[in-house]
Each structure stands twice: as structure tokens, then as C-alpha cells.
mmCIF file of C-alpha atoms in Angstrom:
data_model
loop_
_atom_site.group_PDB
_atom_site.id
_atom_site.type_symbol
_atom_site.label_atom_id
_atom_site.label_comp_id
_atom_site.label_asym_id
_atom_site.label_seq_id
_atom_site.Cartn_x
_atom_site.Cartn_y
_atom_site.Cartn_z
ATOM 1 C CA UNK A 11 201.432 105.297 113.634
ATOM 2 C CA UNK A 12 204.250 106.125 116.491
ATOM 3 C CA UNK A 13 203.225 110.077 115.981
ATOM 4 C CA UNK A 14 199.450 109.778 115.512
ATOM 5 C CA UNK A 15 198.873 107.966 118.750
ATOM 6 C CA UNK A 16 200.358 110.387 121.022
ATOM 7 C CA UNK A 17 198.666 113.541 118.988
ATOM 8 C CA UNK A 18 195.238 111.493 119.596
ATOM 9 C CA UNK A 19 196.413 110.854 123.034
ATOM 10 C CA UNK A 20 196.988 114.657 123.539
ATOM 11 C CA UNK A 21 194.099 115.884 121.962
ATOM 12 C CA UNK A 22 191.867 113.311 124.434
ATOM 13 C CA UNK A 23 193.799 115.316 127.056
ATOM 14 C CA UNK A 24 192.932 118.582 125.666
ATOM 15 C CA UNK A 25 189.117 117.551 125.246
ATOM 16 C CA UNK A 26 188.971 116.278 129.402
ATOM 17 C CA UNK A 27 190.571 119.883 129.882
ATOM 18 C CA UNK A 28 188.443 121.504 127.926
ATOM 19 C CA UNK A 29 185.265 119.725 128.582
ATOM 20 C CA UNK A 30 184.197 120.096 131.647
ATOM 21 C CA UNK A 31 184.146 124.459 130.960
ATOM 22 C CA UNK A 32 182.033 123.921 127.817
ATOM 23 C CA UNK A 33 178.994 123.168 130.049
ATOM 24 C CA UNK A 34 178.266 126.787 130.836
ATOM 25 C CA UNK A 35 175.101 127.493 133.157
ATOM 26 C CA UNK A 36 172.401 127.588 130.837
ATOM 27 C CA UNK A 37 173.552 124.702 128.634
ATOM 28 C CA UNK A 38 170.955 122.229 129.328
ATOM 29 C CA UNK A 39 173.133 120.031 131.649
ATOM 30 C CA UNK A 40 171.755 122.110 134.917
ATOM 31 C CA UNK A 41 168.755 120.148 136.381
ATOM 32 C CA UNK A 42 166.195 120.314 139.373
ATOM 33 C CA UNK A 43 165.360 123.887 140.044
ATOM 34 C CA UNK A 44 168.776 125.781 139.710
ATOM 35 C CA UNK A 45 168.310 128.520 137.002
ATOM 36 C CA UNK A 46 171.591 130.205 136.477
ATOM 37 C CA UNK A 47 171.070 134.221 135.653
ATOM 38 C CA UNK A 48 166.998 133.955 136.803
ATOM 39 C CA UNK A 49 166.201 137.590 137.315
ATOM 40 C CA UNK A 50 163.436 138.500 139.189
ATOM 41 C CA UNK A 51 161.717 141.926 138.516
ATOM 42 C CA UNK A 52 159.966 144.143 141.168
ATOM 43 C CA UNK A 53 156.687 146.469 139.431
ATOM 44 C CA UNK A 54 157.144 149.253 141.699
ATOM 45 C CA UNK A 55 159.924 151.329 144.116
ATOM 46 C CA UNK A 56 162.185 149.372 146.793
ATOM 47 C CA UNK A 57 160.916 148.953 150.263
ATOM 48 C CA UNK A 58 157.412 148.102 149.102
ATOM 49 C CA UNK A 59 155.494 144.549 149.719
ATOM 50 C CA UNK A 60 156.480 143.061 146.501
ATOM 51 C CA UNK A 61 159.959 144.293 146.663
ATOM 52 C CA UNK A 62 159.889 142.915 150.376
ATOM 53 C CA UNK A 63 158.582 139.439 149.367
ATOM 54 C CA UNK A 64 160.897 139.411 145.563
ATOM 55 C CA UNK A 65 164.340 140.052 148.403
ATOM 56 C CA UNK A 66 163.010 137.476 150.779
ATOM 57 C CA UNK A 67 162.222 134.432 148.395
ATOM 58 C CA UNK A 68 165.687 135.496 146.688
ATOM 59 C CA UNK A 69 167.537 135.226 149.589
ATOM 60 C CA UNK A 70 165.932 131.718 150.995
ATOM 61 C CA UNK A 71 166.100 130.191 147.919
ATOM 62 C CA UNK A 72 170.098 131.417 147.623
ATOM 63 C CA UNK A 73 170.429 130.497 151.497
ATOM 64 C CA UNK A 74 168.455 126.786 151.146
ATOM 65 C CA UNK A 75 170.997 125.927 147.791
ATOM 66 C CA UNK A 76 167.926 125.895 145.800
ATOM 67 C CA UNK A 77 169.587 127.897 143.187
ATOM 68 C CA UNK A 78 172.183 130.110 142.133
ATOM 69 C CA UNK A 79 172.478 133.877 143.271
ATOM 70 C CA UNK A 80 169.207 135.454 141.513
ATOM 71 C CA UNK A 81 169.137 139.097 140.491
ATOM 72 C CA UNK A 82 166.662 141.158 142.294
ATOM 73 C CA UNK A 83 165.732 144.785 140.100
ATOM 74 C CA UNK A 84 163.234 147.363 140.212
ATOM 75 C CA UNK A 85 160.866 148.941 137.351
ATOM 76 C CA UNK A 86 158.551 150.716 139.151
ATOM 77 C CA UNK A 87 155.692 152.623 137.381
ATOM 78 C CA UNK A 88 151.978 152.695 137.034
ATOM 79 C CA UNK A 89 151.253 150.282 140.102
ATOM 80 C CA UNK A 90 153.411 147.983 138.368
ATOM 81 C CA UNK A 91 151.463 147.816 135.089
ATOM 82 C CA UNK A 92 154.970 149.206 133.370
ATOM 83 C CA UNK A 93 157.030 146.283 135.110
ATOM 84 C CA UNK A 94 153.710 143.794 133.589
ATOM 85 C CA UNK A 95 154.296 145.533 129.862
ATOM 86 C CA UNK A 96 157.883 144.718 130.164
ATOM 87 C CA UNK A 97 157.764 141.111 131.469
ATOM 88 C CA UNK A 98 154.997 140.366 128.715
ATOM 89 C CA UNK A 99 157.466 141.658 126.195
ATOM 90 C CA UNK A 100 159.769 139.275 127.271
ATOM 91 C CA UNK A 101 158.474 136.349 125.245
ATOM 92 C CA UNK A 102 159.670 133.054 125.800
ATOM 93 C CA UNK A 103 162.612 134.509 128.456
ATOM 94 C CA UNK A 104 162.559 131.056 130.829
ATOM 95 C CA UNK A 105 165.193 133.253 133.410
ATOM 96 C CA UNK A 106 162.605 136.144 134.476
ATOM 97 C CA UNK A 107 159.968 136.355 137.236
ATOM 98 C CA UNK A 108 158.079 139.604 138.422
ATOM 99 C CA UNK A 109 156.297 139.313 141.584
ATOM 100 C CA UNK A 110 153.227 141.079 141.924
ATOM 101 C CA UNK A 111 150.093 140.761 143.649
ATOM 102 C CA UNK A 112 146.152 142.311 144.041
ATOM 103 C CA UNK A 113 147.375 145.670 143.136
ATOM 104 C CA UNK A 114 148.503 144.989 139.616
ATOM 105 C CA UNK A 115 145.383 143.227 139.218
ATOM 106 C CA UNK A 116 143.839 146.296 140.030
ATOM 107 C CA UNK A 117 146.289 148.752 138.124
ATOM 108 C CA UNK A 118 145.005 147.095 134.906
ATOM 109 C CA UNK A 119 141.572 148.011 135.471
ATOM 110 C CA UNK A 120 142.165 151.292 136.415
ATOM 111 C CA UNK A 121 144.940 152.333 133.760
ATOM 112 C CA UNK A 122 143.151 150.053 131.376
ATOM 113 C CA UNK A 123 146.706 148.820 130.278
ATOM 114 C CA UNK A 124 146.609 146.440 126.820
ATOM 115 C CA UNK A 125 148.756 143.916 128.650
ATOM 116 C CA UNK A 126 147.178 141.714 131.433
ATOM 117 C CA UNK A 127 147.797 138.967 133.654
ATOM 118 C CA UNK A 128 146.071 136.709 131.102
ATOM 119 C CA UNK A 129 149.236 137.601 129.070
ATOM 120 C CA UNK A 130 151.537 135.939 131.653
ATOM 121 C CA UNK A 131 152.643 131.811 132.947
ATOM 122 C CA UNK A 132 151.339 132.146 136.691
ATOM 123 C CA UNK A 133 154.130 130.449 138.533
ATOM 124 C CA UNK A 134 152.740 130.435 141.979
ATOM 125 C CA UNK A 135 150.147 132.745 144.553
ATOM 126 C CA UNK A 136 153.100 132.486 147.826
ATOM 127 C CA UNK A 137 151.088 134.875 150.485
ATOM 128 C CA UNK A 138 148.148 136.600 152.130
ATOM 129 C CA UNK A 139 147.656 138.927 154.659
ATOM 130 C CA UNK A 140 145.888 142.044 155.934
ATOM 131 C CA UNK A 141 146.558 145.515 155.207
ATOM 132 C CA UNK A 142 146.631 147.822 158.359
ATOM 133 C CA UNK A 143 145.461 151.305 159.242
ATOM 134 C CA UNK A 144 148.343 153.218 160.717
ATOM 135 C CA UNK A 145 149.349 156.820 161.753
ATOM 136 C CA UNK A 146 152.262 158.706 162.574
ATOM 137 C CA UNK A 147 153.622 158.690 166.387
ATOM 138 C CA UNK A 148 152.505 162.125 166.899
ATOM 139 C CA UNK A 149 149.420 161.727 165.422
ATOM 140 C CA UNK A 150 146.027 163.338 167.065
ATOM 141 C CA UNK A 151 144.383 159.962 166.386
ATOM 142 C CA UNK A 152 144.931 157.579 169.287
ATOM 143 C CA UNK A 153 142.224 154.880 168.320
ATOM 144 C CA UNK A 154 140.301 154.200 165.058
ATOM 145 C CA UNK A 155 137.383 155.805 166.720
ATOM 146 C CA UNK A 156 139.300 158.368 166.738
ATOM 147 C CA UNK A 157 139.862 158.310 163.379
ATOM 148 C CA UNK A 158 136.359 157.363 162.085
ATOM 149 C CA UNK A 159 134.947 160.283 163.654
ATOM 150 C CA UNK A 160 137.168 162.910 162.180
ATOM 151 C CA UNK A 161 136.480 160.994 159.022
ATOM 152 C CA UNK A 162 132.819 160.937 159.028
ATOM 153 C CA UNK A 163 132.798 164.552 159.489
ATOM 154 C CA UNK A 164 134.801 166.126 156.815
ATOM 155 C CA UNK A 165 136.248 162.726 154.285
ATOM 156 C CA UNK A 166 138.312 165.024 152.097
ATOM 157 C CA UNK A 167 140.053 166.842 154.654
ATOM 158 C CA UNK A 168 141.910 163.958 155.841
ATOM 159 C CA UNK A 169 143.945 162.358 153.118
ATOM 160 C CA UNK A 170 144.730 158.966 153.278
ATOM 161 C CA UNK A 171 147.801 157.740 151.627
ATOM 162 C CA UNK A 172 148.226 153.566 150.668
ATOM 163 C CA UNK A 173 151.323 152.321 148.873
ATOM 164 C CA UNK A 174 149.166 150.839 145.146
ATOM 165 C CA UNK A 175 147.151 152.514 142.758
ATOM 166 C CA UNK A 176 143.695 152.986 142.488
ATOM 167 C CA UNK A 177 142.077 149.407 142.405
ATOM 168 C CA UNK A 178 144.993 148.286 144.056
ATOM 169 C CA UNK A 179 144.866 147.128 147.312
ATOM 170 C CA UNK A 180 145.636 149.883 149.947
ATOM 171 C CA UNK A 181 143.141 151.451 147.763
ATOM 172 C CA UNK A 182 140.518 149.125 147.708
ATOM 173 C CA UNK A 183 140.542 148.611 151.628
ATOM 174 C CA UNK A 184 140.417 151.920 152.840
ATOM 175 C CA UNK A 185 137.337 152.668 150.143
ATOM 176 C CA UNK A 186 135.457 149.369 151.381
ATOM 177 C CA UNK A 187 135.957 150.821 154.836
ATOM 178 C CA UNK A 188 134.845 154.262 153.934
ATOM 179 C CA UNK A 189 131.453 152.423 152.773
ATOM 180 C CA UNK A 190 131.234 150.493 155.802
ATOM 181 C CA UNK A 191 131.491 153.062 157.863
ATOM 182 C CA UNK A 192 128.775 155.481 155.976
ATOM 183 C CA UNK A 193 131.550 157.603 153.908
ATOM 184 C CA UNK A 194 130.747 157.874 149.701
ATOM 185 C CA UNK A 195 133.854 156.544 148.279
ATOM 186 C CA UNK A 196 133.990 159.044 145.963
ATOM 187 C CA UNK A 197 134.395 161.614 148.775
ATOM 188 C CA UNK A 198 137.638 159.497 150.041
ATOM 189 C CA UNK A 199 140.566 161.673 149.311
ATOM 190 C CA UNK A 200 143.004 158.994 148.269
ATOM 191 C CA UNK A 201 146.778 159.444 147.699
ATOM 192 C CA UNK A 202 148.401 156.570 145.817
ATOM 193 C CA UNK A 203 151.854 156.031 146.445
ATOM 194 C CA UNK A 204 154.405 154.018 144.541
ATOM 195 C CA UNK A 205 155.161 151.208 146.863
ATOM 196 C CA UNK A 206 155.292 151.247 151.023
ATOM 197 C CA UNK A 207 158.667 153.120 151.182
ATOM 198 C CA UNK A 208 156.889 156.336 149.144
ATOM 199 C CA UNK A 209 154.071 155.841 151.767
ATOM 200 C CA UNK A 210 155.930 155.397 154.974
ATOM 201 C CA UNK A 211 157.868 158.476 154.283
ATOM 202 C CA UNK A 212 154.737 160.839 153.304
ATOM 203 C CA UNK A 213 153.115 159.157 157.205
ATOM 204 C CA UNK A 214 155.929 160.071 159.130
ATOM 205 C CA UNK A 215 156.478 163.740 157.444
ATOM 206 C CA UNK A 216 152.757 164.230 158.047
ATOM 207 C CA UNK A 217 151.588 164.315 154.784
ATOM 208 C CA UNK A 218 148.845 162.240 155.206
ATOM 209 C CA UNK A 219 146.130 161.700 157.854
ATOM 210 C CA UNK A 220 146.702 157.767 157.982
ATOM 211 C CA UNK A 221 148.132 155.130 155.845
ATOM 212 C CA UNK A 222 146.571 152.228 154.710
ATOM 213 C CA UNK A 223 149.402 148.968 153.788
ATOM 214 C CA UNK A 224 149.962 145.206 153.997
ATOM 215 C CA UNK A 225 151.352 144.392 157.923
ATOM 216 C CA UNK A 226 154.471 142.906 157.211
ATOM 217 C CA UNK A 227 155.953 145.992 155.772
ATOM 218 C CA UNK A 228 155.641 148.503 158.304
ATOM 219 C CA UNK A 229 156.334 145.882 161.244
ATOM 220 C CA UNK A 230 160.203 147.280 162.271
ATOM 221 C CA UNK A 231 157.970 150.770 162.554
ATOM 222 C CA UNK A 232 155.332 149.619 164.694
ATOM 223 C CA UNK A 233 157.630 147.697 167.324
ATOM 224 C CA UNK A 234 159.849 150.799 167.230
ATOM 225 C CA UNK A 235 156.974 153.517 168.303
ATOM 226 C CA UNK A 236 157.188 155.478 164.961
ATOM 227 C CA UNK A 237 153.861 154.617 163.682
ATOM 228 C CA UNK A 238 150.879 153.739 165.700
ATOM 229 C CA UNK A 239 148.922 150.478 164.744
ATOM 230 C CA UNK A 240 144.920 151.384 164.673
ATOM 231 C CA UNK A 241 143.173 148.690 163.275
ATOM 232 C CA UNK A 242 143.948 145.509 161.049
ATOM 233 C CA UNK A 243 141.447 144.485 158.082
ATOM 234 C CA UNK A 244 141.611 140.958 158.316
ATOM 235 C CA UNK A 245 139.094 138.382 160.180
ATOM 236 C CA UNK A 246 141.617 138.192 163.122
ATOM 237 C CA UNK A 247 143.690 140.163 165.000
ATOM 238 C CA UNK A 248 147.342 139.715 164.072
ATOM 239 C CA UNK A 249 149.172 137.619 166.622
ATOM 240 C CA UNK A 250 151.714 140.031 168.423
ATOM 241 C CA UNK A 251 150.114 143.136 167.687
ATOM 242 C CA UNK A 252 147.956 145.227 170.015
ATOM 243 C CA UNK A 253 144.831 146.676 167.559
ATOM 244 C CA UNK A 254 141.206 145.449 166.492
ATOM 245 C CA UNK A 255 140.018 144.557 163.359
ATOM 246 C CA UNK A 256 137.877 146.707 161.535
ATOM 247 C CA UNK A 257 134.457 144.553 162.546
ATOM 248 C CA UNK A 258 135.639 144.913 165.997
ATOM 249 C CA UNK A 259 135.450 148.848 165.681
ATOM 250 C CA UNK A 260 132.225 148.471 164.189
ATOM 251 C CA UNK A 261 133.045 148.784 160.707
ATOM 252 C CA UNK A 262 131.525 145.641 159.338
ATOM 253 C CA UNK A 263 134.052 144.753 156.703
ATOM 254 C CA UNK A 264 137.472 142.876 155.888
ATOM 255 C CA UNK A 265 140.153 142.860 153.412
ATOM 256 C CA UNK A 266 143.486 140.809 153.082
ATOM 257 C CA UNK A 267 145.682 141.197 150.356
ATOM 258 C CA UNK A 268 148.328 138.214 148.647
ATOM 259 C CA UNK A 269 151.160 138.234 146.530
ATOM 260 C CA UNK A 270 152.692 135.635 144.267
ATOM 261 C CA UNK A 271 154.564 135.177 141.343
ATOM 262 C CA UNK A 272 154.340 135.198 137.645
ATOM 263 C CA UNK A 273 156.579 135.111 134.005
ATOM 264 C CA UNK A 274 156.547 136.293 130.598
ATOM 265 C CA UNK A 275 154.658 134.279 127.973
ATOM 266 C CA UNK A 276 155.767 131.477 125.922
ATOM 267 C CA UNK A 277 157.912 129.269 127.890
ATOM 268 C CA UNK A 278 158.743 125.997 127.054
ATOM 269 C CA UNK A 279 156.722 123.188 129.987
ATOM 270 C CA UNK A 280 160.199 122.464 130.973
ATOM 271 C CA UNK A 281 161.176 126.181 131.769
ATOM 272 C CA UNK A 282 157.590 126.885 132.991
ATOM 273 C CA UNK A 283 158.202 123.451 135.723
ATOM 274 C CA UNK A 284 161.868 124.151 136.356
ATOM 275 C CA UNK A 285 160.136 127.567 137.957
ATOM 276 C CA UNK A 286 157.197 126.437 139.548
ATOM 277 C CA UNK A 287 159.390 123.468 140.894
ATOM 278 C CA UNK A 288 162.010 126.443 142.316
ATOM 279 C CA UNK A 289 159.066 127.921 144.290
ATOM 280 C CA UNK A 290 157.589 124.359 145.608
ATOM 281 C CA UNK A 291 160.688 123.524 146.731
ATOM 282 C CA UNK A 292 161.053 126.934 148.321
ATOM 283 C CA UNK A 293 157.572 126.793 149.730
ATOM 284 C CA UNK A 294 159.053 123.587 151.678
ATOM 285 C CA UNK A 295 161.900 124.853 152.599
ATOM 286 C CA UNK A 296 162.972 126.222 156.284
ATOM 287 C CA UNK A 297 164.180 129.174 155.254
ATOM 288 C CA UNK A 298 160.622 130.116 153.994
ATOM 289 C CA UNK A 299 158.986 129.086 156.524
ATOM 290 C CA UNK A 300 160.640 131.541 159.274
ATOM 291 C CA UNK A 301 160.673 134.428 156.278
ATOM 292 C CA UNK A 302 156.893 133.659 157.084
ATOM 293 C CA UNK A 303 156.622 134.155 160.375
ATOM 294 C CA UNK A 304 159.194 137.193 160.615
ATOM 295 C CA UNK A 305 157.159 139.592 158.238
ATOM 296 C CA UNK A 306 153.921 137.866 159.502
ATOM 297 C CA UNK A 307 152.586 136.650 155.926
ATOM 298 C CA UNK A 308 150.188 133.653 155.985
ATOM 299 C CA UNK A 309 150.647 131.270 153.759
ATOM 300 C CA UNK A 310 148.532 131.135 150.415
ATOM 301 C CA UNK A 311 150.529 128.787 148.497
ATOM 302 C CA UNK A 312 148.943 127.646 145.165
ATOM 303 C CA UNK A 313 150.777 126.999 141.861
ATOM 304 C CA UNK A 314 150.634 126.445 138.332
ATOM 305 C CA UNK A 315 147.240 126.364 136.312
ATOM 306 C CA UNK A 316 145.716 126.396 140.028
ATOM 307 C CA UNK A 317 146.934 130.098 140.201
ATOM 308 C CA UNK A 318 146.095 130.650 136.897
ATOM 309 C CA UNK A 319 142.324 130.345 137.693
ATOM 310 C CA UNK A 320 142.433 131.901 140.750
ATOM 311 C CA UNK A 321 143.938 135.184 138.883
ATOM 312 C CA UNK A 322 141.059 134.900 136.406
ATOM 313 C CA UNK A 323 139.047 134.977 139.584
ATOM 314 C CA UNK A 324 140.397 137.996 140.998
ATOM 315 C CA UNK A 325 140.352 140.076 137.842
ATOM 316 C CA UNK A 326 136.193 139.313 137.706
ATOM 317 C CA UNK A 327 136.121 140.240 141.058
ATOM 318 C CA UNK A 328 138.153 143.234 141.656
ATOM 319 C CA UNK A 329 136.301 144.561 138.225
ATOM 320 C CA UNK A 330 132.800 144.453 140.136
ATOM 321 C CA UNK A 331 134.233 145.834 143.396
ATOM 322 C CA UNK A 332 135.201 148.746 141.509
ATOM 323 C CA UNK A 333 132.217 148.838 139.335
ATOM 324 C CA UNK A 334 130.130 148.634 142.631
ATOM 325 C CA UNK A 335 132.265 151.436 144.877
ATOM 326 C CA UNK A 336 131.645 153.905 141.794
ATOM 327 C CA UNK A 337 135.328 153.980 140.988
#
């Protein structure tokens, strides 16, 4: 008895010693919206709007102790329908996001991609806002009248570049405006780029006549001089920023864009609420809030099986805007 009571005493030792190690992130024991390795996947190239807003809610959640440090990657391709096939593939993986937005909606249509949104767990819709119409500094333009006249007269000699796909969004606006303003969409010589970064390069070199993408990306280049703000496609002006909207110009239409969050397929409720609980609790947060104002989003916020209708919603309807422009 003398020499089992101070082995049992040792090997309680051992067990407080070794204890404490054995509850590894991902063993169950983490609660309330800390997901340790949570990866969140970007469908297209850095630099772009849902690269943008993936970095951002990263970074506030990581700065308001929400959560551990979350991995931020890129698998750009096919206006993000490639990133889509991948997270659908990833049945049942409670530790990866993608955010996304009206131009994957649209990529489906258009690439007429197997995998849809339908496939996914919608987490949460986080932002809207309008795209803008912008040009180079040395641009000949120096108003959208400007522009619209040189449009009307010859559409496919001015190319006009937007960082989505066709049925995307900086595709869909500038073709609603092209119909607004008396220009066949079909004449619209489009040039889809792989994300804003693609696009802001191809404005500046010149390669295309304007640009059409979501305000909150190009913002650093429109306080700085090096591209020239025509016209917003929202309802409103944008607070801070010198241009009309579109209706203003006389081009009686208006687009605005949003951008959210979704996950692969076949989680669990609790993984599927440990997410959209992460993103609530986000939404609330400080940190967010300023991220808000800074790239000028507005906020959309809706979550769960409210943003799974809504996505429903938007696939019906960007199917019978396309149907309707021809495209």
C-alpha cells in the first residue's frame, strides 16, 4: 500500500500536467463564436470587393477577440464559380467560409456551373452599396455627359471594363445603364475582369474607356486624383464624394450591389450557429462598424434562413434581368 499511493499520487500529477494540453482547439471544449483554424476563402484575385470585405471582417473579428487568427486565401476563377465548386465540395467542413456576393449569383447563370448557391449554408448577407462609373485621371471624359455621348455614338468603340463576370454585377449595371440611356446591350463592349485589382490596373493603363465597380474599392484612388468619379448608381449620392447618380444625369436607372457570406453543405446546427453567431457578434461589434464607414458599405445585415431566401430571391431575379437585357 506504502508504494501504490505515491505511484497514484504521481500519476494524478501527471494527468493535471497533462490535461490541460489534451484540450486542443477543435476539441469541443471551445464555446461562443471562437473557431480555431476557420478559413475563409476569397472566389476571385486579391484587391477585389470580396477580397476587401473577407480581410476586413477577418481582421475586426481578430481585433474585437471574437475569435482566433482566421486564414484569409484566394481561389479565383470563373467569377468565383471555381471558389463555389470548391467550398460545395467541402461537405460538412464547419471551419470554412467563402464570401461572395451578386456576382457569383450571376456567374452561375452565365457559366451555367452544376454547383449553386442552393448547394451552400447562407451564413449571413453583411453589405450593400453602389457600383460607380469611373475613368482614368487623364481621361477625355470630364462628366458622364461626357461619357454618354461618346457612348451613344459608337457603343463598341469604347470598352468598358467591370471587375465580375457577365451577370455579375459591374456587368449588370453598366448594361442596365446602356438600356437606359438608348444603347442595345448587346452592342456594349464589355470586358470582365477578375476582381477590382485586374480592373483598376487595365483603367489606369488605358485599356478601357471607363470602369464600372462597387465604391468602396476604388476610394484610396478617387481621394488621391488617379481616377475620376463620374457618376454613382445608387438612389443617393454617396456622402463625401463629388458625382451624380445616374437618374440625376438623366439615365433613369439604379443599381447597388451586396456581399455576404456563405459555407459548404452539411454542417452540423451547432457549427452552422457557432458561424452565424461569429458574424452577429461581429455585426455588433465596433470594429465593424467603423470598417463600415471607412470603405463606405451600408449595412445589409441579414442572417441565417433569412439570407437563405433572400439568395433564392436574387437568383429568380438576376435570371430575368438577364433573360430581359438579351444576355
Amino acid at each position: 500500500m506504502r508504494l501504490r499511493t505515491p505511484l497514484a499520487l504521481l500519476g494524478a500529477a501527471l494527468l493535471v500536467l497533462v490535461g490541460p494540453p489534451l484540450l486542443t482547439p477543435g476539441s469541443g471544449s471551445d464555446t461562443g463564436t471562437r473557431i480555431p483554424g476557420l478559413r475563409v476563402m476569397v472566389p476571385n484575385t486579391p484587391g477585389g470587393g470580396y477580397d476587401i470585405t473577407a480581410r476586413t471582417v477577418a481582421k475586426n473579428a481578430e481585433d474585437a477577440d471574437l475569435t482566433g487568427d482566421i486564414e484569409v486565401f484566394n481561389l479565383p476563377g470563373a467569377g468565383g464559380t471555381v471558389g463555389l465548386t470548391r467550398l460545395v465540395g467541402e461537405h460538412g467542413n464547419g471551419r470554412l467560409a467563402m464570401s461572395m456576393g451578386l456576382g457569383v449569383v450571376g456567374a452561375v447563370h452565365t457559366n451555367k456551373t452544376p454547383k449553386t448557391l442552393a448547394d451552400t449554408t447562407p451564413i449571413a448577407r453583411l453589405t450593400m452599396e453602389p457600383d460607380i462609373v469611373v475613368v482614368g485621371k487623364n481621361s477625355p471624359y470630364k462628366t458622364i455627359e461626357d461619357l454618354l455621348a461618346a457612348w451613344k455614338k459608337d457603343p463598341g468603340k469604347l470598352p468598358v471594363g467591370g471587375g465580375s463576370s457577365p451577370g455579375g454585377p459591374d456587368h449588370l449595371a453598366p448594361m442596365l445603364m446602356a438600356k437606359a440611356a438608348g444603347i442595345a446591350p448587346k452592342s456594349v463592349n464589355y470586358v470582365p475582369f477578375d476582381g477590382g485589382g485586374e480592373l483598376l490596373a487595365s483603367i489606369l493603363g488605358d485599356k478601357v474607356a471607363f470602369g464600372v465597380s462597387g465604391v468602396g474599392e476604388y476610394l484610396d484612388q478617387i481621394k488621391s486624383g488617379e481616377l475620376r468619379l463620374l457618376a454613382v448608381t445608387g438612389p443617393e449620392r454617396v456622402p463625401g464624394l463629388d458625382a451624380p447618380t445616374l437618374r440625376e444625369a438623366g439615365v433613369d436607372t439604379e443599381f447597388i450591389n451586396w456581399r455576404g457570406i456563405v459555407a459548404p453543405p452539411g454542417l452540423t446546427d451547432a457549427e452552422r450557429d457557432k458561424l452565424v453567431g461569429l458574424v452577429t457578434e461581429l455585426h455588433d461589434s465596433p470594429e465593424w462598424r467603423a470598417s463600415l464607414k471607412t470603405h463606405g458599405w451600408n449595412d445589409a445585415f441579414l442572417a441565417g434562413d433569412a439570407f437563405g431566401d433572400f439568395l433564392d430571391q436574387e437568383d429568380s431575379r438576376v435570371g430575368s434581368v438577364l433573360k430581359e437585357l438579351g444576355l
